[in-house]
mmCIF file of C-alpha atoms in Angstrom:
data_model
loop_
_atom_site.group_PDB
_atom_site.id
_atom_site.type_symbol
_atom_site.label_atom_id
_atom_site.label_comp_id
_atom_site.label_asym_id
_atom_site.label_seq_id
_atom_site.Cartn_x
_atom_site.Cartn_y
_atom_site.Cartn_z
ATOM 1 C CA MET A 98 117.788 34.422 278.242
ATOM 2 C CA ASP A 99 121.592 33.966 278.397
ATOM 3 C CA GLU A 100 122.888 30.474 277.781
ATOM 4 C CA ASP A 101 124.950 28.956 280.464
ATOM 5 C CA LYS A 102 128.269 28.148 278.751
ATOM 6 C CA ASP A 103 129.454 25.781 281.560
ATOM 7 C CA PHE A 104 126.428 23.552 281.380
ATOM 8 C CA ILE A 105 126.023 21.098 278.449
ATOM 9 C CA ARG A 106 128.553 22.852 276.407
ATOM 10 C CA GLN A 107 127.463 23.251 272.745
ATOM 11 C CA ASP A 108 130.689 24.642 271.384
ATOM 12 C CA HIS A 109 132.031 21.356 269.981
ATOM 13 C CA ASN A 110 133.031 21.639 266.352
ATOM 14 C CA TYR A 111 134.927 18.561 265.396
ATOM 15 C CA ARG A 112 135.694 20.011 261.907
ATOM 16 C CA THR A 113 138.027 22.673 263.474
ATOM 17 C CA LEU A 114 140.142 19.891 265.185
ATOM 18 C CA ILE A 115 143.470 19.391 263.387
ATOM 19 C CA ALA A 116 143.205 15.697 264.258
ATOM 20 C CA PHE A 117 139.875 15.434 262.427
ATOM 21 C CA GLN A 118 141.291 17.274 259.346
ATOM 22 C CA LYS A 119 144.261 15.002 259.279
ATOM 23 C CA ALA A 120 141.989 11.920 259.667
ATOM 24 C CA GLU A 121 139.952 13.134 256.742
ATOM 25 C CA CYS A 122 143.186 13.309 254.658
ATOM 26 C CA ILE A 123 144.008 9.730 255.811
ATOM 27 C CA TYR A 124 140.525 8.521 254.718
ATOM 28 C CA ASP A 125 140.809 10.187 251.358
ATOM 29 C CA VAL A 126 144.284 8.790 250.645
ATOM 30 C CA THR A 127 143.320 5.427 251.845
ATOM 31 C CA TYR A 128 140.190 5.360 249.621
ATOM 32 C CA TYR A 129 142.272 6.196 246.561
ATOM 33 C CA PHE A 130 145.015 3.824 247.451
ATOM 34 C CA ALA A 131 142.668 0.882 248.119
ATOM 35 C CA HIS A 132 140.815 1.288 244.913
ATOM 36 C CA ARG A 133 143.922 1.879 242.845
ATOM 37 C CA PHE A 134 146.264 -0.716 244.195
ATOM 38 C CA ILE A 135 144.237 -3.472 245.944
ATOM 39 C CA LYS A 136 142.183 -5.809 243.858
ATOM 40 C CA THR A 137 138.479 -5.932 243.978
ATOM 41 C CA GLY A 138 137.380 -8.804 246.292
ATOM 42 C CA ASP A 139 140.533 -8.579 248.453
ATOM 43 C CA ARG A 140 139.152 -8.216 252.049
ATOM 44 C CA THR A 141 142.003 -5.993 252.905
ATOM 45 C CA ARG A 142 140.601 -3.305 250.538
ATOM 46 C CA ASP A 143 137.392 -2.996 252.511
ATOM 47 C CA GLN A 144 139.209 -3.311 255.832
ATOM 48 C CA MET A 145 141.524 -0.447 255.086
ATOM 49 C CA ILE A 146 138.682 1.789 253.890
ATOM 50 C CA GLN A 147 136.705 1.001 256.987
ATOM 51 C CA ALA A 148 139.595 1.482 259.374
ATOM 52 C CA ALA A 149 140.249 4.902 257.743
ATOM 53 C CA ARG A 150 136.538 5.759 257.953
ATOM 54 C CA SER A 151 136.379 4.755 261.569
ATOM 55 C CA GLY A 152 139.384 6.827 262.318
ATOM 56 C CA LYS A 153 137.644 9.934 260.972
ATOM 57 C CA GLN A 154 134.124 9.175 262.118
ATOM 58 C CA ASN A 155 134.911 8.382 265.713
ATOM 59 C CA ILE A 156 136.584 11.732 266.173
ATOM 60 C CA ALA A 157 133.282 13.394 265.157
ATOM 61 C CA GLU A 158 131.064 11.029 267.115
ATOM 62 C CA GLY A 159 133.267 11.264 270.180
ATOM 63 C CA ASN A 160 133.349 15.069 270.014
ATOM 64 C CA ILE A 161 129.543 15.389 269.838
ATOM 65 C CA ASP A 162 128.898 12.574 272.493
ATOM 66 C CA GLY A 163 131.361 14.501 274.680
ATOM 67 C CA ILE A 164 128.743 17.180 275.240
ATOM 68 C CA THR A 165 126.911 14.898 277.594
ATOM 69 C CA SER A 166 129.333 11.988 278.228
ATOM 70 C CA ARG A 167 133.090 12.611 278.709
ATOM 71 C CA GLU A 168 133.478 8.876 279.222
ATOM 72 C CA MET A 169 132.077 8.197 275.713
ATOM 73 C CA GLU A 170 134.142 10.979 274.173
ATOM 74 C CA LEU A 171 137.297 9.377 275.604
ATOM 75 C CA LYS A 172 136.252 5.838 274.531
ATOM 76 C CA LEU A 173 135.447 6.903 270.923
ATOM 77 C CA THR A 174 138.534 8.991 270.655
ATOM 78 C CA ASN A 175 140.510 5.928 271.667
ATOM 79 C CA VAL A 176 138.554 3.859 269.163
ATOM 80 C CA ASN A 177 139.823 6.341 266.629
ATOM 81 C CA ARG A 178 143.381 5.661 267.573
ATOM 82 C CA ALA A 179 142.884 1.829 267.464
ATOM 83 C CA SER A 180 141.432 2.105 264.057
ATOM 84 C CA LEU A 181 144.250 4.182 262.714
ATOM 85 C CA HIS A 182 146.796 1.652 264.178
ATOM 86 C CA GLU A 183 144.932 -1.087 262.366
ATOM 87 C CA LEU A 184 145.308 0.907 259.227
ATOM 88 C CA LEU A 185 148.951 1.553 259.949
ATOM 89 C CA LEU A 186 149.556 -2.184 260.106
ATOM 90 C CA ASP A 187 147.791 -2.729 256.825
ATOM 91 C CA TYR A 188 149.959 -0.099 255.090
ATOM 92 C CA GLU A 189 153.182 -1.662 256.613
ATOM 93 C CA ASP A 190 152.003 -5.183 255.602
ATOM 94 C CA TYR A 191 151.348 -3.915 252.043
ATOM 95 C CA LEU A 192 154.874 -2.584 251.714
ATOM 96 C CA ARG A 193 156.475 -5.560 253.387
ATOM 97 C CA VAL A 194 154.848 -8.391 251.393
ATOM 98 C CA ARG A 195 155.447 -6.696 248.142
ATOM 99 C CA GLY A 196 159.160 -5.983 248.901
ATOM 100 C CA LEU A 197 158.554 -2.208 248.924
ATOM 101 C CA GLU A 198 160.428 0.273 251.106
ATOM 102 C CA LYS A 199 158.931 1.572 254.303
ATOM 103 C CA TRP A 200 160.837 4.813 254.780
ATOM 104 C CA ASN A 201 163.057 5.024 257.752
ATOM 105 C CA TYR A 202 162.377 7.976 260.135
ATOM 106 C CA TYR A 203 165.684 9.612 259.148
ATOM 107 C CA ASP A 204 165.453 9.065 255.413
ATOM 108 C CA PRO A 205 165.370 12.310 253.590
ATOM 109 C CA LYS A 206 162.114 11.227 251.788
ATOM 110 C CA CYS A 207 160.434 10.648 255.183
ATOM 111 C CA ILE A 208 161.781 13.948 256.598
ATOM 112 C CA LYS A 209 160.452 15.815 253.596
ATOM 113 C CA THR A 210 157.093 14.026 253.803
ATOM 114 C CA ARG A 211 156.729 14.805 257.582
ATOM 115 C CA ALA A 212 157.207 18.446 256.935
ATOM 116 C CA PHE A 213 154.847 18.505 254.021
ATOM 117 C CA CYS A 214 152.110 16.466 255.857
ATOM 118 C CA LYS A 215 152.524 18.645 258.899
ATOM 119 C CA LYS A 216 151.436 21.863 257.144
ATOM 120 C CA HIS A 217 148.876 20.370 254.648
ATOM 121 C CA LEU A 218 145.362 19.585 256.062
ATOM 122 C CA ASP A 219 143.271 19.923 253.017
ATOM 123 C CA SER A 220 142.148 16.458 251.911
ATOM 124 C CA ALA A 221 141.382 17.856 248.352
ATOM 125 C CA PHE A 222 145.087 18.678 248.092
ATOM 126 C CA TYR A 223 146.112 15.060 248.792
ATOM 127 C CA ARG A 224 143.424 13.680 246.478
ATOM 128 C CA GLU A 225 145.038 15.605 243.653
ATOM 129 C CA LYS A 226 148.697 15.063 244.483
ATOM 130 C CA ILE A 227 148.581 11.378 245.103
ATOM 131 C CA LYS A 228 147.466 10.607 241.634
ATOM 132 C CA GLU A 229 151.067 11.349 240.534
ATOM 133 C CA ARG A 230 152.638 8.964 243.163
ATOM 134 C CA SER A 231 153.496 5.249 243.289
ATOM 135 C CA ASP A 232 151.984 2.810 245.638
ATOM 136 C CA GLU A 233 155.101 2.847 247.744
ATOM 137 C CA THR A 234 155.102 6.673 248.040
ATOM 138 C CA ILE A 235 151.377 6.870 248.808
ATOM 139 C CA ALA A 236 151.705 4.114 251.481
ATOM 140 C CA ASN A 237 154.466 6.015 253.115
ATOM 141 C CA ILE A 238 152.537 9.256 252.943
ATOM 142 C CA ALA A 239 149.629 7.506 254.627
ATOM 143 C CA ILE A 240 151.906 6.106 257.346
ATOM 144 C CA THR A 241 153.318 9.572 257.962
ATOM 145 C CA LEU A 242 149.787 10.998 258.220
ATOM 146 C CA ILE A 243 148.743 8.171 260.643
ATOM 147 C CA HIS A 244 151.750 8.897 262.935
ATOM 148 C CA GLN A 245 150.992 12.597 262.973
ATOM 149 C CA CYS A 246 147.356 12.009 263.687
ATOM 150 C CA ASP A 247 148.275 9.611 266.454
ATOM 151 C CA VAL A 248 150.281 12.242 268.143
ATOM 152 C CA LEU A 249 147.428 14.674 267.925
ATOM 153 C CA ILE A 250 144.865 12.109 269.265
ATOM 154 C CA ARG A 251 147.180 11.231 272.194
ATOM 155 C CA GLY A 252 147.322 14.966 273.031
ATOM 156 C CA LEU A 253 143.497 15.244 272.652
ATOM 157 C CA ILE A 254 143.079 12.391 275.061
ATOM 158 C CA GLU A 255 145.450 13.990 277.614
ATOM 159 C CA TRP A 256 143.467 17.214 277.251
ATOM 160 C CA MET A 257 140.168 15.372 277.740
ATOM 161 C CA LYS A 258 141.615 13.606 280.929
ATOM 162 C CA ARG A 259 142.735 17.037 282.300
ATOM 163 C CA ASP A 260 139.471 18.637 281.451
ATOM 164 C CA PHE A 261 137.505 15.899 283.238
ATOM 165 C CA LYS A 262 139.691 16.176 286.363
ATOM 166 C CA GLU A 263 139.154 19.964 286.494
ATOM 167 C CA LYS A 264 135.383 20.167 285.585
ATOM 168 C CA GLY A 265 134.061 16.681 286.074
ATOM 169 C CA GLY A 266 131.396 15.157 283.934
ATOM 170 C CA ILE A 267 127.804 15.988 283.178
ATOM 171 C CA LYS A 268 126.472 15.001 286.636
ATOM 172 C CA GLU A 269 128.795 17.486 288.335
ATOM 173 C CA GLU A 270 127.967 20.191 285.834
ATOM 174 C CA MET A 271 124.225 19.600 286.358
ATOM 175 C CA TYR A 272 124.666 19.652 290.132
ATOM 176 C CA LYS A 273 126.693 22.810 290.049
ATOM 177 C CA ALA A 274 124.261 24.544 287.607
ATOM 178 C CA ARG A 275 121.263 23.668 289.847
ATOM 179 C CA LYS A 276 123.036 24.837 293.016
ATOM 180 C CA ASP A 277 124.110 28.145 291.294
ATOM 181 C CA TRP A 278 120.598 28.679 290.075
ATOM 182 C CA GLN A 279 119.058 28.219 293.613
#
């Protein structure tokens, strides 16, 4: 029997989403950064790791929940954004209170980092490369990745909104499938 591809779609694969791949890089960079540069017992350490984890996990959870609930998909995707913004503030705070430089958007280091981060989505690559970098550089790389992921997430949310307007939610799909079957 042929599967009805328009009803309870099963084609969701969050691992193929560039936003998920970038969020995984953010998590791995943050995990290393927090363990290397933030003292054990500092609450910020756990907070940063949890915010990075939430940024990644909520893309996956939202993507899968979106199979039957477009509302939950949107909510969890936005939770992802909120978690990444929390993490962004932690990195900015880290740089500010230690008197380290947060790279200006037009700084050649920032421009080079944006180009680099745009084309590299393999978290293993970041895990290896950051070992050679200072805390200031790693924080700025993480900030760049977060900004890039945020742009992707905003685009994903806009796509979800359009998709909902065009196709509706699970109730509309169920009704249409039933009517078509009759």
